[in-house]
C-alpha cells in the first residue's frame, strides 16, 4: 500500500538526531549523480563486492512502497556535496526493515555513522507504526503486530562496521557465503528428467517465475514474498541478464518448476580483476525438488557464462540453507571466497 502523501517526508524529530556538521534532507532525483559519487568514493576505499550505482538509485527513488521522501536521508556539506546517506526498505506487512547507508571516508570518525544508525532505528519504528495503521481493516487481523526490527548486512572484511553494529546493540543472526566456480575447468553436464523442459527467460514468464520464487522460498530463513514492485526491480535490474538466465517448465502443465536468474556487472573486471556471471536467484518448487533441476540450471548457467567469455560463475548462499544448497554448490565445483553477515536489532517502540 502506498504511503499517504502527507507523511512522505522524514519526521523532524528523526532529522534532528543527525549531527549539524551536514545539512540533512531526503534524497531526490537531482541528487543522482552526486549521490552515486558518494557511494563510489566510499567503495573505492572499502572495496565491497558490489555497490549501488546511478541506475540502482533511480529504482530506489521510484519506489512507491518505500517512498524516498520518507525513507531516505542525505547529508550535504556547505558546498552541497553529499557526504553521508541512509535509507530503509520494508514490505508493508513485513516483519523487518532493511537499512543501508555510508559515510564519505574523509568524513568518518565524526559520529556521523553512529547518528545514521540512530536515524535508521527511529525511521524503522515509525515505519512499523505507519504500516500497522495503514493495514488496519486488512484481511488478517488475528496476527499480533510484529515488533519493529532492523536488519543490516555487511561483508566480513569490514571490521569497523562490525564494531559499530555491535556497540549499537545489533547481533549477528546469519552468515552468507559468496562462492565462485572457475569456468576454465571442465563444466558439468546434467540432463533434465522426462517431462521437464529448459527454456530461456522471457518477459511473458516474469509473473509465473515470481509465483514460483515465492513458493520456492517459503521455507527459507528471512525470506518474504516478493510483490510486483519488488519483482519488477529484480527483472529490470540494470545488471539483469535474461540471456544468461533460464527457466525449467513442466511440459504437461506448463508450470514453472525452477529458475535461474543471472546478472553481470561489467565493473567487476576492473575492481576484482576477473569477469563473472552471477546467479542472483536460483529456486525450485518443493514438489519438483530431488529431480536434478537446480543442478541442470547451474550447469546451463556455467555454459552460458563461459560462452559469454566470463572467467567465473558466482553466487551467494545462506550458510544454513535448509535445502542443502551449500553441499550442491560444493559438489558442482563452487568454493567459498568471502563471507557476509546479517545483523538484527529489535527496537523499542
mmCIF file of C-alpha atoms in Angstrom:
data_model
loop_
_atom_site.group_PDB
_atom_site.id
_atom_site.type_symbol
_atom_site.label_atom_id
_atom_site.label_comp_id
_atom_site.label_asym_id
_atom_site.label_seq_id
_atom_site.Cartn_x
_atom_site.Cartn_y
_atom_site.Cartn_z
ATOM 1 C CA UNK A 1 0.000 0.000 0.000
ATOM 2 C CA UNK A 2 1.334 3.445 -0.900
ATOM 3 C CA UNK A 3 2.081 5.936 1.829
ATOM 4 C CA UNK A 4 -0.233 8.867 2.356
ATOM 5 C CA UNK A 5 1.469 11.858 0.646
ATOM 6 C CA UNK A 6 1.073 13.764 3.881
ATOM 7 C CA UNK A 7 3.604 11.569 5.701
ATOM 8 C CA UNK A 8 6.109 11.134 2.872
ATOM 9 C CA UNK A 9 8.898 13.095 4.467
ATOM 10 C CA UNK A 10 11.471 12.471 7.140
ATOM 11 C CA UNK A 11 9.875 13.238 10.544
ATOM 12 C CA UNK A 12 11.553 16.296 12.130
ATOM 13 C CA UNK A 13 12.478 14.506 15.340
ATOM 14 C CA UNK A 14 14.405 11.941 13.291
ATOM 15 C CA UNK A 15 16.316 14.535 11.253
ATOM 16 C CA UNK A 16 17.184 16.476 14.422
ATOM 17 C CA UNK A 17 19.105 13.437 15.689
ATOM 18 C CA UNK A 18 21.716 13.907 12.973
ATOM 19 C CA UNK A 19 24.880 15.992 13.546
ATOM 20 C CA UNK A 20 24.767 19.563 12.307
ATOM 21 C CA UNK A 21 28.102 19.120 10.544
ATOM 22 C CA UNK A 22 25.967 18.492 7.476
ATOM 23 C CA UNK A 23 22.623 19.667 6.136
ATOM 24 C CA UNK A 24 20.096 16.816 6.052
ATOM 25 C CA UNK A 25 17.169 16.186 3.706
ATOM 26 C CA UNK A 26 15.562 13.333 1.742
ATOM 27 C CA UNK A 27 17.293 12.250 -1.460
ATOM 28 C CA UNK A 28 15.788 13.392 -4.781
ATOM 29 C CA UNK A 29 16.356 12.804 -8.472
ATOM 30 C CA UNK A 30 18.532 15.921 -8.516
ATOM 31 C CA UNK A 31 20.965 14.088 -6.221
ATOM 32 C CA UNK A 32 21.520 11.106 -8.528
ATOM 33 C CA UNK A 33 24.979 11.937 -9.852
ATOM 34 C CA UNK A 34 26.385 13.275 -6.568
ATOM 35 C CA UNK A 35 24.747 10.509 -4.504
ATOM 36 C CA UNK A 36 26.258 7.868 -6.770
ATOM 37 C CA UNK A 37 29.571 9.700 -6.452
ATOM 38 C CA UNK A 38 29.430 9.442 -2.643
ATOM 39 C CA UNK A 39 28.835 5.693 -2.835
ATOM 40 C CA UNK A 40 31.622 5.240 -5.392
ATOM 41 C CA UNK A 41 34.120 7.234 -3.303
ATOM 42 C CA UNK A 42 33.302 5.126 -0.278
ATOM 43 C CA UNK A 43 33.543 1.901 -2.275
ATOM 44 C CA UNK A 44 36.954 2.891 -3.639
ATOM 45 C CA UNK A 45 38.263 2.803 -0.064
ATOM 46 C CA UNK A 46 36.218 -0.027 1.437
ATOM 47 C CA UNK A 47 36.264 -2.334 -1.617
ATOM 48 C CA UNK A 48 32.873 -4.042 -1.245
ATOM 49 C CA UNK A 49 31.969 -6.892 -3.573
ATOM 50 C CA UNK A 50 29.147 -4.794 -5.015
ATOM 51 C CA UNK A 51 27.789 -1.294 -4.559
ATOM 52 C CA UNK A 52 24.861 0.725 -5.862
ATOM 53 C CA UNK A 53 25.264 2.860 -8.955
ATOM 54 C CA UNK A 54 23.187 5.567 -10.564
ATOM 55 C CA UNK A 55 20.786 3.123 -12.243
ATOM 56 C CA UNK A 56 20.112 1.396 -8.909
ATOM 57 C CA UNK A 57 19.423 4.719 -7.226
ATOM 58 C CA UNK A 58 16.847 5.562 -9.881
ATOM 59 C CA UNK A 59 14.910 2.426 -8.909
ATOM 60 C CA UNK A 60 15.146 3.397 -5.236
ATOM 61 C CA UNK A 61 13.777 6.871 -5.911
ATOM 62 C CA UNK A 62 10.890 5.457 -7.952
ATOM 63 C CA UNK A 63 9.684 3.127 -5.200
ATOM 64 C CA UNK A 64 6.048 3.504 -4.165
ATOM 65 C CA UNK A 65 6.081 1.316 -1.058
ATOM 66 C CA UNK A 66 9.342 2.865 0.182
ATOM 67 C CA UNK A 67 8.801 6.476 -0.768
ATOM 68 C CA UNK A 68 12.189 8.247 -0.801
ATOM 69 C CA UNK A 69 10.823 11.402 0.814
ATOM 70 C CA UNK A 70 10.159 9.421 3.981
ATOM 71 C CA UNK A 71 12.716 6.631 3.821
ATOM 72 C CA UNK A 72 15.950 8.293 2.694
ATOM 73 C CA UNK A 73 18.196 10.891 4.284
ATOM 74 C CA UNK A 74 21.227 12.516 2.725
ATOM 75 C CA UNK A 75 23.740 14.867 4.344
ATOM 76 C CA UNK A 76 25.465 17.546 2.254
ATOM 77 C CA UNK A 77 28.333 19.838 3.171
ATOM 78 C CA UNK A 78 28.457 23.622 2.721
ATOM 79 C CA UNK A 79 29.255 23.167 -0.968
ATOM 80 C CA UNK A 80 26.268 20.891 -1.491
ATOM 81 C CA UNK A 81 28.365 17.731 -1.841
ATOM 82 C CA UNK A 82 26.768 14.597 -0.303
ATOM 83 C CA UNK A 83 28.934 13.203 2.485
ATOM 84 C CA UNK A 84 26.602 10.611 4.042
ATOM 85 C CA UNK A 85 23.279 8.925 3.437
ATOM 86 C CA UNK A 86 20.953 6.294 4.867
ATOM 87 C CA UNK A 87 17.740 4.632 3.753
ATOM 88 C CA UNK A 88 15.398 1.843 4.751
ATOM 89 C CA UNK A 89 13.249 -0.539 2.772
ATOM 90 C CA UNK A 90 10.341 -2.536 4.165
ATOM 91 C CA UNK A 91 7.453 -4.552 2.838
ATOM 92 C CA UNK A 92 4.151 -3.139 4.168
ATOM 93 C CA UNK A 93 3.360 -6.391 6.022
ATOM 94 C CA UNK A 94 6.977 -7.435 6.580
ATOM 95 C CA UNK A 95 8.495 -8.308 9.945
ATOM 96 C CA UNK A 96 11.696 -6.323 9.416
ATOM 97 C CA UNK A 97 13.146 -3.295 7.698
ATOM 98 C CA UNK A 98 16.481 -3.285 5.908
ATOM 99 C CA UNK A 99 18.939 -0.470 6.445
ATOM 100 C CA UNK A 100 21.569 0.879 4.052
ATOM 101 C CA UNK A 101 23.988 3.775 4.107
ATOM 102 C CA UNK A 102 27.555 5.035 4.028
ATOM 103 C CA UNK A 103 29.752 7.912 5.136
ATOM 104 C CA UNK A 104 32.348 9.548 2.909
ATOM 105 C CA UNK A 105 35.771 8.209 4.029
ATOM 106 C CA UNK A 106 37.014 11.776 4.582
ATOM 107 C CA UNK A 107 34.094 12.426 6.943
ATOM 108 C CA UNK A 108 34.271 9.255 9.010
ATOM 109 C CA UNK A 109 35.138 9.166 12.728
ATOM 110 C CA UNK A 110 32.987 12.218 13.438
ATOM 111 C CA UNK A 111 29.998 10.352 14.849
ATOM 112 C CA UNK A 112 28.055 10.520 11.601
ATOM 113 C CA UNK A 113 27.809 6.746 11.141
ATOM 114 C CA UNK A 114 26.528 6.275 14.686
ATOM 115 C CA UNK A 115 23.978 9.050 14.144
ATOM 116 C CA UNK A 116 22.814 7.476 10.889
ATOM 117 C CA UNK A 117 22.221 4.223 12.735
ATOM 118 C CA UNK A 118 20.070 6.152 15.172
ATOM 119 C CA UNK A 119 18.091 7.633 12.282
ATOM 120 C CA UNK A 120 17.636 4.173 10.755
ATOM 121 C CA UNK A 121 16.306 2.847 14.038
ATOM 122 C CA UNK A 122 13.903 5.751 14.569
ATOM 123 C CA UNK A 123 12.682 5.610 10.990
ATOM 124 C CA UNK A 124 12.134 1.855 11.289
ATOM 125 C CA UNK A 125 9.992 2.273 14.403
ATOM 126 C CA UNK A 126 7.964 4.988 12.688
ATOM 127 C CA UNK A 127 7.593 2.890 9.556
ATOM 128 C CA UNK A 128 6.233 -0.090 11.501
ATOM 129 C CA UNK A 129 3.674 2.194 13.114
ATOM 130 C CA UNK A 130 2.681 3.671 9.755
ATOM 131 C CA UNK A 131 2.295 0.265 8.145
ATOM 132 C CA UNK A 132 0.261 -1.032 11.084
ATOM 133 C CA UNK A 133 -2.117 1.928 10.796
ATOM 134 C CA UNK A 134 -2.372 1.541 7.017
ATOM 135 C CA UNK A 135 -3.092 -2.197 7.283
ATOM 136 C CA UNK A 136 -5.887 -1.910 9.841
ATOM 137 C CA UNK A 137 -9.024 -3.430 8.418
ATOM 138 C CA UNK A 138 -6.993 -5.822 6.260
ATOM 139 C CA UNK A 139 -7.826 -9.496 5.734
ATOM 140 C CA UNK A 140 -5.848 -10.869 8.685
ATOM 141 C CA UNK A 141 -6.373 -9.086 11.982
ATOM 142 C CA UNK A 142 -5.706 -12.176 14.122
ATOM 143 C CA UNK A 143 -1.919 -11.984 13.932
ATOM 144 C CA UNK A 144 -0.078 -9.968 16.535
ATOM 145 C CA UNK A 145 1.688 -6.905 15.181
ATOM 146 C CA UNK A 146 5.393 -7.674 14.667
ATOM 147 C CA UNK A 147 7.969 -5.914 16.830
ATOM 148 C CA UNK A 148 9.975 -3.334 14.937
ATOM 149 C CA UNK A 149 13.166 -4.966 13.717
ATOM 150 C CA UNK A 150 16.035 -3.513 11.694
ATOM 151 C CA UNK A 151 18.370 -5.709 9.657
ATOM 152 C CA UNK A 152 21.774 -4.638 8.329
ATOM 153 C CA UNK A 153 24.101 -6.567 6.031
ATOM 154 C CA UNK A 154 27.872 -6.270 5.893
ATOM 155 C CA UNK A 155 30.854 -8.140 4.495
ATOM 156 C CA UNK A 156 33.113 -9.891 6.961
ATOM 157 C CA UNK A 157 36.096 -7.781 5.886
ATOM 158 C CA UNK A 158 34.515 -4.556 7.129
ATOM 159 C CA UNK A 159 35.563 -4.807 10.773
ATOM 160 C CA UNK A 160 34.828 -1.151 11.508
ATOM 161 C CA UNK A 161 31.174 -1.747 10.653
ATOM 162 C CA UNK A 162 31.058 -4.809 12.883
ATOM 163 C CA UNK A 163 32.383 -2.768 15.804
ATOM 164 C CA UNK A 164 29.796 -0.048 15.246
ATOM 165 C CA UNK A 165 26.912 -2.509 14.898
ATOM 166 C CA UNK A 166 27.971 -4.435 17.988
ATOM 167 C CA UNK A 167 28.271 -1.303 20.113
ATOM 168 C CA UNK A 168 24.831 -0.224 18.930
ATOM 169 C CA UNK A 169 23.120 -3.401 20.121
ATOM 170 C CA UNK A 170 22.893 -5.369 16.871
ATOM 171 C CA UNK A 171 23.655 -9.089 16.873
ATOM 172 C CA UNK A 172 24.678 -11.408 14.027
ATOM 173 C CA UNK A 173 21.751 -13.634 13.075
ATOM 174 C CA UNK A 174 23.009 -15.256 9.873
ATOM 175 C CA UNK A 175 26.101 -15.842 7.754
ATOM 176 C CA UNK A 176 26.207 -15.971 3.964
ATOM 177 C CA UNK A 177 28.881 -17.427 1.708
ATOM 178 C CA UNK A 178 29.983 -15.911 -1.580
ATOM 179 C CA UNK A 179 31.054 -18.821 -3.802
ATOM 180 C CA UNK A 180 32.981 -18.915 -7.073
ATOM 181 C CA UNK A 181 33.379 -21.618 -9.693
ATOM 182 C CA UNK A 182 36.136 -21.231 -12.324
ATOM 183 C CA UNK A 183 34.907 -21.714 -15.870
ATOM 184 C CA UNK A 184 38.311 -22.761 -17.206
ATOM 185 C CA UNK A 185 37.943 -26.325 -15.891
ATOM 186 C CA UNK A 186 35.577 -28.970 -17.367
ATOM 187 C CA UNK A 187 31.959 -27.983 -16.835
ATOM 188 C CA UNK A 188 29.267 -30.339 -15.529
ATOM 189 C CA UNK A 189 26.580 -31.614 -17.858
ATOM 190 C CA UNK A 190 23.183 -32.546 -16.462
ATOM 191 C CA UNK A 191 20.128 -33.762 -18.341
ATOM 192 C CA UNK A 192 16.637 -32.958 -17.140
ATOM 193 C CA UNK A 193 14.233 -35.705 -16.175
ATOM 194 C CA UNK A 194 11.489 -36.695 -18.591
ATOM 195 C CA UNK A 195 8.611 -34.233 -18.710
ATOM 196 C CA UNK A 196 10.744 -31.192 -17.909
ATOM 197 C CA UNK A 197 11.974 -28.584 -20.377
ATOM 198 C CA UNK A 198 14.605 -25.862 -20.041
ATOM 199 C CA UNK A 199 13.748 -22.585 -21.780
ATOM 200 C CA UNK A 200 15.162 -19.093 -21.837
ATOM 201 C CA UNK A 201 13.885 -16.371 -19.543
ATOM 202 C CA UNK A 202 11.413 -14.097 -21.337
ATOM 203 C CA UNK A 203 9.030 -11.261 -20.367
ATOM 204 C CA UNK A 204 5.940 -13.482 -20.540
ATOM 205 C CA UNK A 205 7.490 -15.678 -17.815
ATOM 206 C CA UNK A 206 8.090 -12.828 -15.359
ATOM 207 C CA UNK A 207 4.905 -13.359 -13.362
ATOM 208 C CA UNK A 208 4.978 -17.198 -13.401
ATOM 209 C CA UNK A 209 8.592 -17.099 -12.216
ATOM 210 C CA UNK A 210 7.690 -14.620 -9.458
ATOM 211 C CA UNK A 211 4.993 -17.004 -8.243
ATOM 212 C CA UNK A 212 7.444 -19.907 -8.389
ATOM 213 C CA UNK A 213 10.019 -17.900 -6.460
ATOM 214 C CA UNK A 214 7.580 -17.053 -3.672
ATOM 215 C CA UNK A 215 6.632 -20.717 -3.465
ATOM 216 C CA UNK A 216 10.225 -21.995 -3.563
ATOM 217 C CA UNK A 217 11.414 -19.598 -0.848
ATOM 218 C CA UNK A 218 8.575 -20.147 1.614
ATOM 219 C CA UNK A 219 10.873 -22.312 3.748
ATOM 220 C CA UNK A 220 13.946 -20.061 3.512
ATOM 221 C CA UNK A 221 15.024 -18.141 6.597
ATOM 222 C CA UNK A 222 14.235 -14.442 6.481
ATOM 223 C CA UNK A 223 12.543 -14.600 3.074
ATOM 224 C CA UNK A 224 9.430 -12.552 2.393
ATOM 225 C CA UNK A 225 7.148 -12.812 -0.648
ATOM 226 C CA UNK A 226 8.148 -10.518 -3.480
ATOM 227 C CA UNK A 227 5.333 -8.305 -4.655
ATOM 228 C CA UNK A 228 5.005 -6.815 -8.124
ATOM 229 C CA UNK A 229 7.198 -3.800 -7.334
ATOM 230 C CA UNK A 230 9.991 -5.866 -5.802
ATOM 231 C CA UNK A 231 9.879 -8.318 -8.679
ATOM 232 C CA UNK A 232 9.927 -5.541 -11.275
ATOM 233 C CA UNK A 233 13.095 -4.236 -9.609
ATOM 234 C CA UNK A 234 14.576 -7.730 -9.896
ATOM 235 C CA UNK A 235 13.805 -8.445 -13.551
ATOM 236 C CA UNK A 236 14.526 -4.843 -14.585
ATOM 237 C CA UNK A 237 17.733 -4.619 -12.594
ATOM 238 C CA UNK A 238 20.334 -2.700 -14.636
ATOM 239 C CA UNK A 239 22.638 -5.720 -14.380
ATOM 240 C CA UNK A 240 19.976 -8.343 -15.193
ATOM 241 C CA UNK A 241 20.916 -10.731 -17.996
ATOM 242 C CA UNK A 242 17.892 -12.716 -19.173
ATOM 243 C CA UNK A 243 20.078 -14.159 -21.947
ATOM 244 C CA UNK A 244 22.165 -15.851 -19.228
ATOM 245 C CA UNK A 245 19.097 -16.970 -17.265
ATOM 246 C CA UNK A 246 16.810 -19.976 -17.685
ATOM 247 C CA UNK A 247 13.508 -21.471 -16.571
ATOM 248 C CA UNK A 248 12.513 -25.131 -16.221
ATOM 249 C CA UNK A 249 8.906 -25.866 -17.204
ATOM 250 C CA UNK A 250 6.696 -28.871 -16.592
ATOM 251 C CA UNK A 251 5.824 -29.921 -20.152
ATOM 252 C CA UNK A 252 2.408 -31.256 -19.165
ATOM 253 C CA UNK A 253 1.111 -28.347 -17.086
ATOM 254 C CA UNK A 254 3.348 -25.501 -18.270
ATOM 255 C CA UNK A 255 4.057 -24.784 -14.603
ATOM 256 C CA UNK A 256 7.396 -23.219 -13.678
ATOM 257 C CA UNK A 257 9.348 -25.869 -11.786
ATOM 258 C CA UNK A 258 12.563 -23.929 -11.297
ATOM 259 C CA UNK A 259 14.520 -20.909 -12.485
ATOM 260 C CA UNK A 260 17.978 -19.335 -12.531
ATOM 261 C CA UNK A 261 18.149 -15.545 -12.877
ATOM 262 C CA UNK A 262 21.575 -14.169 -13.702
ATOM 263 C CA UNK A 263 23.241 -10.784 -13.627
ATOM 264 C CA UNK A 264 26.554 -9.492 -14.905
ATOM 265 C CA UNK A 265 28.411 -6.475 -13.567
ATOM 266 C CA UNK A 266 30.961 -5.228 -16.115
ATOM 267 C CA UNK A 267 32.667 -3.147 -13.423
ATOM 268 C CA UNK A 268 33.736 -6.313 -11.598
ATOM 269 C CA UNK A 269 36.559 -6.885 -14.071
ATOM 270 C CA UNK A 270 38.055 -3.508 -13.171
ATOM 271 C CA UNK A 271 37.540 -3.858 -9.422
ATOM 272 C CA UNK A 272 38.329 -7.558 -8.900
ATOM 273 C CA UNK A 273 40.425 -8.450 -11.939
ATOM 274 C CA UNK A 274 38.102 -11.024 -13.497
ATOM 275 C CA UNK A 275 34.687 -11.289 -15.143
ATOM 276 C CA UNK A 276 31.853 -13.241 -13.594
ATOM 277 C CA UNK A 277 28.333 -14.359 -14.255
ATOM 278 C CA UNK A 278 26.332 -14.117 -11.063
ATOM 279 C CA UNK A 279 23.365 -16.315 -10.196
ATOM 280 C CA UNK A 280 21.207 -13.790 -8.408
ATOM 281 C CA UNK A 281 18.284 -16.157 -7.781
ATOM 282 C CA UNK A 282 18.003 -19.932 -8.024
ATOM 283 C CA UNK A 283 14.895 -21.743 -6.913
ATOM 284 C CA UNK A 284 12.962 -24.990 -7.326
ATOM 285 C CA UNK A 285 9.373 -25.516 -6.246
ATOM 286 C CA UNK A 286 9.026 -28.014 -3.398
ATOM 287 C CA UNK A 287 7.166 -30.656 -5.388
ATOM 288 C CA UNK A 288 9.901 -30.690 -8.047
ATOM 289 C CA UNK A 289 12.895 -30.985 -5.726
ATOM 290 C CA UNK A 290 15.119 -34.050 -5.917
ATOM 291 C CA UNK A 291 14.897 -34.247 -9.723
ATOM 292 C CA UNK A 292 18.188 -32.534 -10.578
ATOM 293 C CA UNK A 293 16.621 -29.239 -11.634
ATOM 294 C CA UNK A 294 18.971 -26.983 -9.671
ATOM 295 C CA UNK A 295 21.998 -28.879 -10.997
ATOM 296 C CA UNK A 296 20.742 -28.555 -14.568
ATOM 297 C CA UNK A 297 20.101 -24.844 -14.174
ATOM 298 C CA UNK A 298 23.572 -24.219 -12.737
ATOM 299 C CA UNK A 299 25.231 -26.309 -15.447
ATOM 300 C CA UNK A 300 23.320 -24.347 -18.080
ATOM 301 C CA UNK A 301 24.360 -21.072 -16.439
ATOM 302 C CA UNK A 302 28.020 -22.067 -16.404
ATOM 303 C CA UNK A 303 27.949 -22.846 -20.107
ATOM 304 C CA UNK A 304 26.260 -19.568 -20.928
ATOM 305 C CA UNK A 305 28.735 -17.653 -18.787
ATOM 306 C CA UNK A 306 31.656 -19.413 -20.470
ATOM 307 C CA UNK A 307 30.322 -18.745 -23.978
ATOM 308 C CA UNK A 308 29.950 -15.077 -22.997
ATOM 309 C CA UNK A 309 33.679 -15.063 -22.192
ATOM 310 C CA UNK A 310 33.451 -14.892 -18.423
ATOM 311 C CA UNK A 311 36.065 -16.245 -16.050
ATOM 312 C CA UNK A 312 33.918 -17.398 -13.134
ATOM 313 C CA UNK A 313 30.408 -18.370 -12.112
ATOM 314 C CA UNK A 314 29.408 -16.932 -8.745
ATOM 315 C CA UNK A 315 26.534 -16.902 -6.269
ATOM 316 C CA UNK A 316 25.718 -16.305 -2.620
ATOM 317 C CA UNK A 317 24.138 -18.832 -0.286
ATOM 318 C CA UNK A 318 22.786 -18.830 3.238
ATOM 319 C CA UNK A 319 25.262 -20.896 5.258
ATOM 320 C CA UNK A 320 22.309 -22.692 6.891
ATOM 321 C CA UNK A 321 20.174 -23.071 3.770
ATOM 322 C CA UNK A 322 17.592 -25.796 4.551
ATOM 323 C CA UNK A 323 17.558 -27.313 1.053
ATOM 324 C CA UNK A 324 21.184 -28.468 1.097
ATOM 325 C CA UNK A 325 22.221 -25.844 -1.426
ATOM 326 C CA UNK A 326 25.712 -25.396 0.029
ATOM 327 C CA UNK A 327 26.517 -29.087 -0.472
ATOM 328 C CA UNK A 328 25.151 -28.961 -4.033
ATOM 329 C CA UNK A 329 27.247 -25.946 -4.965
ATOM 330 C CA UNK A 330 30.375 -27.505 -3.497
ATOM 331 C CA UNK A 331 29.742 -30.703 -5.455
ATOM 332 C CA UNK A 332 29.489 -28.656 -8.641
ATOM 333 C CA UNK A 333 32.852 -27.020 -8.069
ATOM 334 C CA UNK A 334 31.956 -23.805 -6.259
ATOM 335 C CA UNK A 335 34.190 -22.735 -3.378
ATOM 336 C CA UNK A 336 33.693 -20.139 -0.652
ATOM 337 C CA UNK A 337 35.710 -16.967 -1.264
ATOM 338 C CA UNK A 338 34.046 -14.442 1.033
ATOM 339 C CA UNK A 339 31.529 -14.223 3.870
ATOM 340 C CA UNK A 340 28.923 -11.679 4.845
ATOM 341 C CA UNK A 341 26.520 -11.494 7.724
ATOM 342 C CA UNK A 342 23.109 -10.199 8.676
ATOM 343 C CA UNK A 343 22.789 -8.194 11.895
ATOM 344 C CA UNK A 344 19.437 -7.639 13.629
ATOM 345 C CA UNK A 345 18.194 -5.366 16.361
ATOM 346 C CA UNK A 346 14.722 -5.476 17.883
ATOM 347 C CA UNK A 347 13.711 -1.903 18.562
ATOM 348 C CA UNK A 348 11.777 -0.312 21.395
ATOM 349 C CA UNK A 349 8.591 1.285 20.130
#
